[in-house]
Amino acid sequence: MSLEYYLVLSALLFTTGVIGVLIRRNAIIIFMCIELMLNAANLAFVAISRSLGEATGQVFVFFVMTVAAAEVAIGLAIIVSVFKHRQTINVDEVNSLKG
Amino acid sequence: MENFPLVLIISSIVKILIIVHLLLIGVMIMIWAERRVSGWMQDRLGPNRVGPQGLLQPVADGLKFLFKEDLIPDHVDKPLYVMAPAMLLVPALVAVAVVPFGSAITVFGHEIPLQIADINIGILYILAITSLGVYGVVLGAWASNNKYSLLGGLRSSAQMISYELTLGLGIIGILMLTSSLSLRTIAVEQGAYPWQWNFLIHFPAFLAFTTAMFAETNRLPFDLAEAEQELVAGYHTEYSSMKFAMFFMAEYMNMIVGSAVTVTLFLGGWHFFGLENMGGPVWSGLISFGIFFVKTAIFLFVFIWVRWTLPRFRYDQLMNFGWKFLLPVALTSIVVTGILWITTNSRLIVGIGNVVSAFIVVSIVASLLVMKTPKPAIQDSDNRLTPSALDAIE
Amino acid sequence: MNAEQILFILFGAVSLIGAIAVISFRHPIYSALSLIVTFFAQAGLFVLLGAHFVAAVQVIVYAGAIMVLFLFVIMLLNLGTLSVKGAIGTKLKGFAIILGILLAAEGIYIAMNALNDTAVASAEPAAITTTTYDIGELLFSKYLLPFEVTSLILLAALIGVIVLVKRDSQEENQNR
């Protein structure tokens, strides 16, 4: 399997994530789509790391996962508190900065 | 060497068949043992009518489950409701693939290790697969569309996430001393005598790991997901017949796999002094398997024993215990093991240092908690998110 | 077709179908489940690429922790009944899909062509498996500083979450 196939798959997954962010209005699903995009990047990292024959790409995946975990913790906390205040997590309805 | 793959494939298939059936039979024996031992501990008899000593009781139960009507309530989310029991059962079955059950047997000139697959990240595989078990509970709870089930599922997911950390951190000390993630290597590294086994070197980590494993398998005193007095039966309230049986089997299978992993990691695997090298190439393998089996059985007995010894935790006690005691103990054990191992390179000193540091940590945490609590705090403890958010919805 | 190609097609197809399911299911729980399937298929791809450690960590971190958190929040807020209406915004839908196709085409073009003359594409993948040891060595030598910085990120996240939740519960106590 050459590198291109993995990169194409990674690009397709990333695009799916982008489309999801654009068309969905549920904050949690938007969040999941962001995770999907991060994962697509991970796939590209690992594929390139394999074809270069060194582990650096996989170290980067490690960092991406850490950031993703931190982001999920913060993001879900924000979603929960937004929901408590406004009883919705539709991003179109949560459009004003005043609490 | 030419026919090696064929031998590998055939031996793997045979091993998989044997192990899966052993697991299923083990579940049956465990169900019987649980009820009989419980009876013995409470000074009553337990089931003793079906077969000798009631041994066929699980078979009778299984037949009853099979012939019961497979009821799917109207109000459930059907696809998830049907999927959930399988999602709990499959990880329990799959996790066993990397557990080494014995040394190796030699058949027709081929040495066959008593393990389905010796992968180089064995222990990570176990952690990954067992962390999936929670989906069965959570999705079953959600799909049941029932308030009590949902509460059980919420509790279960929070509990699993909290205790998984301890589970993972508890084994890092072992990994540092063994410098391998393969379960076979970890088992081989431990010697034949009990004082060479990991549980003495990493005693606090062993306790933390075992406790976390009780929590992961949803056993008393951690069975808040199905607390009968509060939540009817928690996540499996709406389940009946074979689907309930699958939940039930998965719980016992998790116990067996958990015991086997603990035995491999901490209790010396298939080693026992004086026994393992008896007999020829075939017999020594079978004897090692027997030793492993006995150790696992003893540990399973501890499961039942603990069930009738400790009462169930309250939810905030559960969270406090996990985050304020187990996690610091596991973390300190990592730091102490690392420092002492590099500086002294002696297992004895690492073992002593671990116990001493765990004592210090527990006493510090306990005194901090005592200093903090005098004012009768009405604000509920650390599980604020759950009840308050649920209030907000209702 | 050898085994690797068959497995690649299998895992790739599953991960793509899962990804599309994430954005098309109406109910968040089903989206979350599809995302778990995608993560699994990706772990399979990582194994194909010889990155066993990353595959295991992928399952532990994403499927074992992150998605459980997602499910926890979805169940906690009980979003099923609330968010079905207007789940997919219609205004931007066509625009988004056109944009997405453009982006995909661009990505595929880069993947197929731009790498041709670099060292990356010329090296035919060596059949190596990266061990945990290799990753650990890199992590604690060459990438020690980034590694420490990630621990800071985690600390910041921890503090952030505590502050968020603490303020909420204080306000609630005042309201009572």
XYZ file of C-alpha atoms in Angstrom:
669
model
C 0.000 0.000 0.000
C 1.556 3.252 -0.950
C 1.292 6.436 0.978
C -1.196 8.131 -1.368
C -4.095 5.884 -0.458
C -3.770 6.698 3.205
C -3.476 10.416 2.491
C -6.544 10.348 0.233
C -8.519 8.553 2.913
C -7.287 11.079 5.443
C -8.392 13.954 3.184
C -11.835 12.397 2.740
C -12.282 11.924 6.482
C -11.177 15.486 7.117
C -13.662 16.777 4.547
C -16.462 14.804 6.135
C -15.616 16.491 9.405
C -15.643 19.935 7.792
C -19.002 19.322 6.158
C -20.353 18.137 9.473
C -19.234 21.303 11.225
C -20.873 23.387 8.514
C -24.245 21.674 8.249
C -24.999 20.460 11.762
C -26.404 22.822 14.377
C -26.033 20.620 17.449
C -22.979 21.736 19.397
C -22.121 18.209 20.510
C -22.163 16.863 16.957
C -20.054 19.790 15.791
C -17.639 18.841 18.496
C -17.559 15.234 17.333
C -16.805 16.443 13.812
C -13.809 18.346 15.160
C -12.596 15.110 16.729
C -13.047 13.472 13.354
C -10.858 16.111 11.710
C -8.144 15.675 14.340
C -8.246 11.956 13.694
C -7.888 12.437 9.973
C -4.746 14.432 10.717
C -3.529 11.609 12.954
C -3.973 9.138 10.128
C -1.848 11.296 7.821
C 0.813 11.622 10.541
C 1.071 7.883 11.059
C 1.072 7.125 7.332
C 3.886 9.569 6.672
C 5.779 8.357 9.722
C 5.629 4.826 8.315
C 6.807 5.825 4.891
C 9.702 7.835 6.331
C 10.568 4.877 8.531
C 10.756 6.798 11.797
C 8.560 7.326 14.822
C 8.346 11.133 14.879
C 4.901 11.204 13.288
C 3.579 8.906 15.966
C 4.950 11.167 18.677
C 2.939 13.952 17.073
C -0.170 11.792 17.155
C 0.444 11.432 20.861
C 0.446 15.221 21.243
C -2.688 15.577 19.121
C -4.486 13.086 21.332
C -3.482 14.959 24.466
C -4.758 18.215 23.048
C -7.961 16.514 21.924
C -8.536 15.132 25.401
C -8.009 18.540 27.011
C -10.262 20.142 24.432
C -13.056 17.641 25.022
C -12.966 18.176 28.766
C -13.186 21.953 28.411
C -15.647 21.893 25.538
C -18.090 19.544 27.178
C -17.968 21.589 30.375
C -18.819 24.673 28.332
C -21.651 22.842 26.576
C -23.076 21.693 29.899
C -23.014 25.181 31.364
C -24.473 26.713 28.193
C -27.250 24.169 28.381
C -27.907 25.020 32.014
C -28.283 28.695 31.177
C -30.237 28.525 27.932
C -31.772 25.050 27.780
C -30.433 24.538 24.269
C -27.220 23.652 22.555
C -28.293 24.610 19.073
C -25.485 26.881 17.964
C -27.878 29.107 16.001
C -29.797 29.932 19.150
C -26.716 30.475 21.279
C -25.684 33.588 19.405
C -25.477 36.376 21.937
C -22.553 36.999 24.237
C -24.655 38.153 27.198
C -25.360 35.353 29.644
C 9.594 -24.071 8.860
C 7.496 -24.498 5.729
C 4.429 -25.821 7.449
C 4.763 -23.453 10.367
C 1.850 -21.184 9.414
C -0.427 -24.207 9.140
C 0.587 -25.366 12.598
C 0.121 -21.834 13.875
C -3.352 -21.556 12.390
C -4.520 -24.949 13.597
C -3.075 -24.496 17.073
C -4.604 -21.009 17.298
C -8.038 -22.275 16.341
C -7.800 -25.116 18.830
C -6.640 -22.743 21.542
C -9.425 -20.256 20.808
C -12.057 -22.997 20.943
C -10.691 -24.371 24.199
C -10.366 -20.980 25.865
C -13.814 -19.742 24.830
C -15.449 -22.904 26.066
C -13.447 -22.830 29.265
C -14.665 -19.278 29.790
C -18.293 -20.236 29.226
C -18.002 -23.250 31.519
C -16.155 -21.045 33.990
C -19.103 -18.643 33.958
C -21.468 -21.500 34.767
C -19.266 -22.728 37.575
C -18.934 -19.177 38.905
C -22.699 -18.693 38.978
C -23.050 -21.911 40.921
C -20.096 -21.088 43.192
C -21.365 -17.595 43.855
C -24.701 -18.885 45.075
C -23.298 -21.783 47.058
C -20.513 -19.743 48.654
C -22.953 -16.958 49.457
C -25.170 -19.550 51.067
C -22.259 -20.927 53.044
C -21.253 -17.447 54.226
C -24.812 -16.671 55.329
C -25.261 -20.034 57.006
C -27.835 -21.349 54.562
C -27.674 -23.963 51.841
C -28.018 -22.294 48.473
C -29.245 -24.193 45.405
C -28.639 -27.915 45.947
C -31.498 -29.683 44.157
C -30.504 -29.808 40.475
C -27.742 -32.333 39.996
C -25.093 -33.253 42.551
C -24.619 -30.375 45.021
C -26.779 -28.244 42.729
C -24.076 -28.186 40.084
C -26.586 -28.266 37.223
C -28.495 -25.252 38.534
C -26.828 -22.864 36.005
C -27.829 -25.233 33.186
C -31.404 -25.159 34.381
C -31.270 -21.384 34.642
C -29.813 -21.138 31.147
C -32.577 -23.342 29.743
C -35.176 -21.205 31.465
C -33.660 -18.059 29.944
C -33.627 -19.668 26.501
C -37.283 -20.630 26.586
C -38.508 -17.370 28.028
C -40.258 -14.955 25.718
C -37.791 -12.494 24.223
C -39.650 -9.374 25.240
C -38.807 -5.976 23.786
C -40.750 -3.224 25.559
C -42.547 -0.656 23.423
C -40.812 2.405 24.740
C -37.221 1.361 24.134
C -34.852 2.454 21.410
C -34.889 -0.850 19.597
C -31.518 -1.037 17.733
C -29.487 0.003 20.745
C -31.589 -2.088 23.104
C -30.765 -5.200 21.091
C -27.112 -4.289 20.603
C -26.237 -3.389 24.197
C -25.916 -6.891 25.722
C -23.620 -7.979 22.909
C -21.520 -4.858 23.354
C -20.895 -5.879 26.931
C -20.270 -9.538 26.202
C -17.929 -9.227 23.216
C -15.151 -7.184 24.899
C -15.141 -9.635 27.797
C -14.633 -12.522 25.358
C -12.063 -10.755 23.203
C -9.900 -9.481 26.044
C -8.879 -12.991 26.996
C -6.902 -13.396 23.765
C -3.635 -12.067 25.176
C -3.718 -13.681 28.613
C -1.011 -16.372 28.957
C -2.523 -19.443 30.607
C 0.636 -21.411 31.007
C 4.174 -21.872 29.785
C 4.122 -24.021 26.644
C 3.389 -27.546 25.577
C 5.293 -29.482 22.951
C 3.087 -31.433 20.559
C 4.552 -33.375 17.603
C 7.785 -31.458 17.869
C 6.140 -28.038 17.838
C 6.297 -25.846 20.869
C 2.908 -24.265 21.388
C 2.688 -21.436 23.927
C -0.457 -21.584 26.022
C -1.717 -18.198 24.906
C -3.826 -17.210 21.931
C -1.719 -14.246 20.841
C 1.438 -12.846 22.391
C 1.341 -9.293 21.080
C 3.969 -6.816 22.143
C 1.444 -4.332 23.567
C -0.524 -6.998 25.455
C -1.368 -5.015 28.549
C -2.434 -1.959 26.548
C -4.683 -4.240 24.523
C -6.309 -5.458 27.723
C -6.827 -1.891 28.942
C -8.237 -0.833 25.564
C -10.664 -3.720 25.273
C -11.889 -3.660 28.840
C -12.515 0.074 28.611
C -15.090 -0.723 25.924
C -17.243 -2.743 28.277
C -18.801 0.448 29.596
C -20.653 1.010 26.316
C -22.822 -2.034 26.886
C -23.894 -0.690 30.259
C -24.346 2.921 29.169
C -26.182 2.189 25.932
C -28.352 -0.477 27.525
C -29.249 2.057 30.181
C -30.019 4.791 27.701
C -31.916 2.582 25.267
C -34.163 1.301 28.047
C -35.696 4.784 28.187
C -36.303 4.451 31.884
C -35.351 6.889 34.593
C -33.725 4.342 36.890
C -31.797 2.742 34.066
C -30.535 6.116 32.910
C -29.315 6.949 36.402
C -27.549 3.604 36.534
C -25.888 4.283 33.201
C -24.775 7.772 34.247
C -23.282 6.440 37.447
C -21.602 3.632 35.617
C -19.954 5.842 33.013
C -18.596 8.272 35.610
C -17.378 5.382 37.747
C -15.664 3.631 34.858
C -13.825 6.746 33.720
C -12.649 7.483 37.247
C -11.417 4.021 38.081
C -9.877 3.323 34.705
C -7.166 5.858 35.553
C -6.198 3.929 38.646
C -6.321 0.689 36.703
C -3.867 2.066 34.158
C -1.587 3.808 36.646
C -1.446 0.762 38.902
C 0.416 -1.322 36.358
C 2.998 1.272 35.340
C 5.317 0.318 38.188
C 5.401 -3.248 36.890
C 6.036 -2.039 33.358
C 8.989 0.027 34.590
C 10.629 -2.942 36.276
C 9.864 -5.400 33.503
C 10.393 -2.949 30.621
C 7.911 -4.853 28.516
C 4.225 -4.541 27.699
C 3.854 -8.194 26.776
C 1.895 -10.168 29.356
C 3.985 -13.272 28.687
C 7.217 -11.430 29.437
C 5.717 -9.980 32.606
C 4.675 -13.462 33.737
C 8.030 -15.008 32.851
C 9.981 -12.307 34.684
C 8.369 -13.236 37.978
C 10.107 -16.076 39.725
C 8.708 -19.247 41.217
C 8.586 -18.090 44.820
C 5.818 -15.864 46.189
C 8.255 -13.177 47.336
C 9.455 -12.782 43.755
C 5.975 -11.941 42.529
C 4.983 -8.425 41.679
C 2.327 -7.988 44.337
C 4.939 -7.695 47.073
C 7.146 -5.296 45.124
C 4.194 -3.106 44.191
C 1.902 -3.743 47.108
C 0.031 -0.378 47.127
C -0.328 -0.506 43.362
C -1.642 -4.057 43.700
C -4.309 -2.936 46.140
C -5.234 0.037 43.976
C -5.374 -2.101 40.852
C -7.504 -4.766 42.479
C -9.924 -2.216 43.891
C -10.202 -0.496 40.535
C -10.862 -3.856 38.934
C -13.735 -4.516 41.316
C -15.124 -1.157 40.226
C -14.628 -1.933 36.546
C -16.482 -5.225 36.830
C -19.374 -3.508 38.634
C -19.127 -5.864 41.579
C -20.120 -5.057 45.108
C -19.079 -2.808 46.815
C -19.037 -0.858 43.567
C -22.266 -2.011 41.911
C -23.896 1.404 41.960
C -25.002 0.955 38.372
C -27.456 -1.705 39.467
C -28.039 -0.822 43.095
C -31.187 -2.812 43.757
C -32.453 -0.752 46.648
C -32.246 2.538 44.762
C -32.468 1.772 41.057
C -34.513 -1.464 40.856
C -31.827 -3.198 38.790
C -30.174 -0.226 37.141
C -29.170 -0.615 33.552
C -30.727 -4.036 33.036
C -34.122 -3.283 34.547
C -35.872 -3.559 31.188
C -34.066 -6.676 30.039
C -35.375 -10.204 30.218
C -34.703 -13.709 28.919
C -31.528 -14.232 26.886
C -30.583 -10.555 26.789
C -30.519 -10.388 30.538
C -28.578 -13.642 30.573
C -25.985 -12.019 28.331
C -25.535 -9.126 30.765
C -25.226 -11.648 33.543
C -22.688 -13.769 31.672
C -20.670 -10.708 30.734
C -20.361 -9.710 34.372
C -18.990 -13.098 35.356
C -16.785 -13.261 32.292
C -15.318 -9.887 33.209
C -14.601 -11.213 36.662
C -12.800 -14.247 35.268
C -10.759 -12.203 32.792
C -9.967 -9.640 35.476
C -8.774 -12.347 37.846
C -6.658 -13.932 35.137
C -5.046 -10.576 34.327
C -4.374 -9.873 37.995
C -2.823 -13.287 38.444
C -0.610 -12.701 35.414
C 0.446 -9.211 36.443
C 0.796 -9.491 40.186
C 0.584 -13.077 41.371
C 3.299 -14.717 39.348
C 1.260 -16.082 36.452
C 1.693 -19.826 36.125
C 4.716 -19.996 38.437
C 4.705 -21.909 41.660
C 7.794 -23.278 43.283
C 8.437 -26.985 43.009
C 5.523 -27.692 40.706
C 6.105 -26.101 37.344
C 9.050 -28.210 36.196
C 7.594 -31.571 37.087
C 6.929 -34.038 34.292
C 7.879 -33.992 30.639
C 7.419 -31.326 27.983
C 3.672 -31.881 27.736
C 2.964 -32.322 31.400
C 4.874 -29.272 32.595
C 2.733 -27.126 30.296
C -0.453 -28.685 31.595
C 0.719 -28.345 35.192
C 1.504 -24.677 34.635
C -2.001 -24.281 33.262
C -3.330 -25.990 36.378
C -1.393 -23.631 38.647
C -2.768 -20.645 36.759
C -6.278 -22.069 37.006
C -6.030 -22.569 40.759
C -4.664 -19.068 41.332
C -7.476 -17.565 39.248
C -10.034 -19.618 41.166
C -8.665 -18.397 44.491
C -8.878 -14.820 43.290
C -12.451 -15.378 42.105
C -13.280 -16.629 45.578
C -11.985 -13.300 46.895
C -14.529 -11.587 44.627
C -17.384 -13.448 46.311
C -15.843 -13.001 49.737
C -15.599 -9.229 49.322
C -19.197 -9.113 48.125
C -20.462 -10.370 51.472
C -17.942 -8.433 53.538
C -18.237 -4.835 52.407
C -21.459 -2.836 52.036
C -22.059 -0.759 48.930
C -20.470 2.683 48.709
C -22.570 5.808 48.467
C -21.988 7.640 45.201
C -19.951 10.510 46.680
C -17.947 8.052 48.764
C -17.178 6.171 45.582
C -15.908 9.268 43.830
C -13.953 10.468 46.870
C -12.358 7.095 47.331
C -11.362 6.807 43.683
C -9.990 10.301 43.222
C -8.630 11.141 46.660
C -7.187 7.829 47.807
C -6.637 5.348 45.002
C -5.346 7.805 42.422
C -2.756 9.502 44.704
C -1.585 6.103 45.925
C -1.145 4.836 42.377
C 0.631 8.030 41.311
C 3.009 8.010 44.277
C 3.774 4.385 43.639
C 4.892 5.273 40.112
C 7.154 8.093 41.293
C 8.642 6.130 44.188
C 9.183 3.011 42.099
C 10.923 5.003 39.398
C 13.236 6.894 41.727
C 14.150 3.941 43.940
C 14.638 1.558 41.037
C 17.043 3.891 39.283
C 19.003 4.798 42.401
C 19.197 1.451 44.201
C 18.258 -1.172 41.604
C 16.922 -3.376 44.356
C 13.437 -4.877 44.364
C 13.430 -5.138 48.142
C 13.999 -1.404 48.613
C 11.403 -0.587 45.952
C 8.896 -2.774 47.771
C 9.545 -1.202 51.157
C 9.595 2.319 49.725
C 6.259 1.724 48.018
C 4.535 0.637 51.211
C 6.013 3.474 53.270
C 5.136 6.140 50.717
C 1.604 4.781 50.362
C 1.177 5.033 54.133
C 2.392 8.613 54.075
C 0.094 9.577 51.203
C -2.967 7.984 52.716
C -2.364 9.630 56.081
C -1.802 13.031 54.463
C -5.012 12.755 52.438
C -6.965 11.486 55.406
C -5.768 14.275 57.684
C -6.554 16.858 55.006
C -10.067 15.460 54.701
C -10.525 15.463 58.471
C -9.324 19.062 58.740
C -11.708 20.127 56.017
C -14.890 18.422 57.163
C -15.687 19.868 60.656
C -18.232 22.419 59.421
C -21.191 20.269 58.421
C -21.045 20.879 54.727
C -24.524 20.749 53.282
C -23.312 21.461 49.786
C -23.077 17.992 48.373
C -19.613 16.696 47.724
C -17.792 16.299 44.458
C -20.490 14.802 42.290
C -22.094 18.222 41.811
C -22.554 17.798 38.123
C -24.931 14.873 38.266
C -27.716 15.824 40.655
C -27.679 19.534 39.962
C -27.771 19.095 36.215
C -30.546 16.577 36.540
C -32.449 19.073 38.667
C -32.004 21.645 35.969
C -33.670 19.386 33.435
C -36.643 18.329 35.453
C -4.701 -8.135 -4.018
C -2.768 -9.004 -0.958
C -4.005 -9.125 2.593
C -2.892 -5.600 3.383
C -4.864 -4.098 0.519
C -8.006 -6.006 1.451
C -7.689 -4.886 5.053
C -7.012 -1.306 3.998
C -10.140 -1.239 1.867
C -12.159 -2.798 4.671
C -10.974 -0.444 7.407
C -11.000 2.577 5.104
C -14.547 1.897 3.979
C -15.750 1.344 7.532
C -14.125 4.538 8.756
C -15.576 6.587 5.882
C -19.062 5.134 6.314
C -18.800 5.772 10.035
C -17.709 9.355 9.427
C -20.607 9.994 7.062
C -22.972 8.420 9.568
C -21.692 10.806 12.249
C -22.912 13.805 10.285
C -26.115 12.252 8.995
C -27.719 10.629 12.037
C -30.251 12.894 13.659
C -29.751 11.663 17.155
C -26.460 12.532 18.922
C -26.175 9.088 20.523
C -26.143 7.401 17.142
C -23.607 9.944 15.906
C -21.400 9.161 18.878
C -21.659 5.424 18.182
C -20.728 5.931 14.534
C -17.754 7.976 15.651
C -16.639 5.099 17.857
C -16.849 2.785 14.848
C -14.719 5.229 12.870
C -12.125 5.386 15.629
C -11.985 1.612 15.685
C -11.451 1.350 11.976
C -8.706 3.945 12.304
C -7.051 1.904 15.027
C -7.116 -0.958 12.536
C -5.427 1.268 9.951
C -2.769 2.192 12.511
C -2.072 -1.495 13.084
C -1.740 -1.937 9.324
C 0.793 0.874 9.362
C 2.784 -0.899 12.053
C 1.929 1.628 14.744
C 0.664 -0.786 17.390
C 1.201 1.523 20.317
C -0.686 4.375 18.681
C -3.505 1.987 17.788
C -3.862 0.867 21.392
C -3.696 4.427 22.684
C -6.267 5.446 20.073
C -8.745 2.923 21.461
C -7.937 3.704 25.104
C -8.096 7.485 24.773
C -10.759 8.016 22.145
C -13.069 5.046 22.492
C -12.384 4.428 26.163
C -12.409 7.928 27.589
C -13.394 10.711 25.209
C -16.458 9.049 23.730
C -17.638 7.901 27.145
C -17.529 11.543 28.182
C -19.553 12.471 25.107
C -22.147 9.809 25.899
C -22.196 10.960 29.508
C -22.997 14.532 28.499
C -25.564 13.483 25.889
C -27.334 11.361 28.478
C -26.971 13.988 31.175
C -28.600 16.665 29.057
C -30.993 14.099 27.600
C -30.708 15.748 24.227
C -32.792 13.276 22.303
C -36.084 15.098 22.405
C -34.670 18.607 22.332
C -32.435 18.738 19.353
C -34.155 16.763 16.643
C -35.993 19.787 15.337
C -33.714 21.826 13.133
C -30.884 19.377 13.532
C -29.555 20.148 10.093
C -29.459 23.759 9.027
C -30.903 24.027 5.534
C -29.561 27.452 4.653
C -25.945 26.462 4.342
C -26.385 22.857 3.335
C -25.807 23.106 -0.422
C -23.028 25.604 0.007
C -21.325 23.421 2.601
C -21.445 20.346 0.422
C -19.989 22.178 -2.589
C -17.258 23.571 -0.373
C -16.616 20.137 1.035
C -16.272 18.556 -2.398
C -13.813 21.290 -3.369
C -11.816 20.692 -0.223
C -11.784 16.950 -0.789
C -10.649 17.417 -4.392
C -7.888 19.695 -3.213
C -6.754 17.256 -0.563
C -6.747 14.353 -2.988
C -4.835 16.415 -5.539
C -2.171 17.266 -2.978
C -1.971 13.679 -1.804
C -1.559 12.345 -5.333
C 0.747 14.922 -6.871
C 2.514 17.319 -4.577
C 4.356 14.588 -2.731
C 5.784 13.041 -5.868
C 9.127 14.766 -5.875
C 9.758 14.834 -2.156
C 11.644 12.329 -0.128
C 8.432 11.232 1.562
C 6.856 9.633 -1.459
C 10.017 8.232 -2.998
C 10.820 6.055 -0.037
C 8.763 2.920 -0.544
C 7.392 2.097 2.898
C 9.655 -0.180 4.804
C 7.778 -2.900 6.601
C 8.734 -1.708 10.041
C 6.726 -1.722 13.184
C 7.406 1.108 15.553
C 7.758 -0.156 19.071
C 6.708 1.555 22.243
C 10.386 1.845 23.011
C 11.065 4.012 19.919
C 8.216 6.373 20.724
C 9.227 6.632 24.360
C 12.800 7.400 23.458
C 11.803 10.197 21.091
C 9.266 11.538 23.554
C 11.751 11.864 26.383
C 14.715 13.132 24.409
C 14.047 15.070 21.238
C 10.479 16.075 22.098
C 10.875 16.559 25.825
C 9.855 20.218 25.770
C 6.644 19.656 23.759
C 5.888 16.764 26.073
C 6.140 19.016 29.115
C 4.043 21.642 27.371
C 1.256 19.133 26.787
C 1.220 18.455 30.505
C 0.718 22.191 30.991
C -2.173 22.074 28.514
C -3.773 19.293 30.520
C -3.285 21.263 33.714
C -4.879 24.323 32.127
C -7.829 22.209 30.970
C -8.207 20.779 34.454
C -8.274 24.208 36.060
C -10.604 25.543 33.387
C -13.144 22.800 33.911
C -13.051 23.188 37.680
C -13.582 26.931 37.410
C -16.474 26.490 34.974
C -18.271 23.926 37.082
C -17.538 25.602 40.384
C -18.968 28.949 39.280
C -22.097 27.243 38.024
C -22.758 25.453 41.256
C -22.084 28.586 43.296
C -24.627 30.512 41.244
C -27.070 27.716 41.750
C -26.567 27.789 45.477
C -27.234 31.515 45.505
C -30.390 31.079 43.484
C -31.785 28.557 45.906
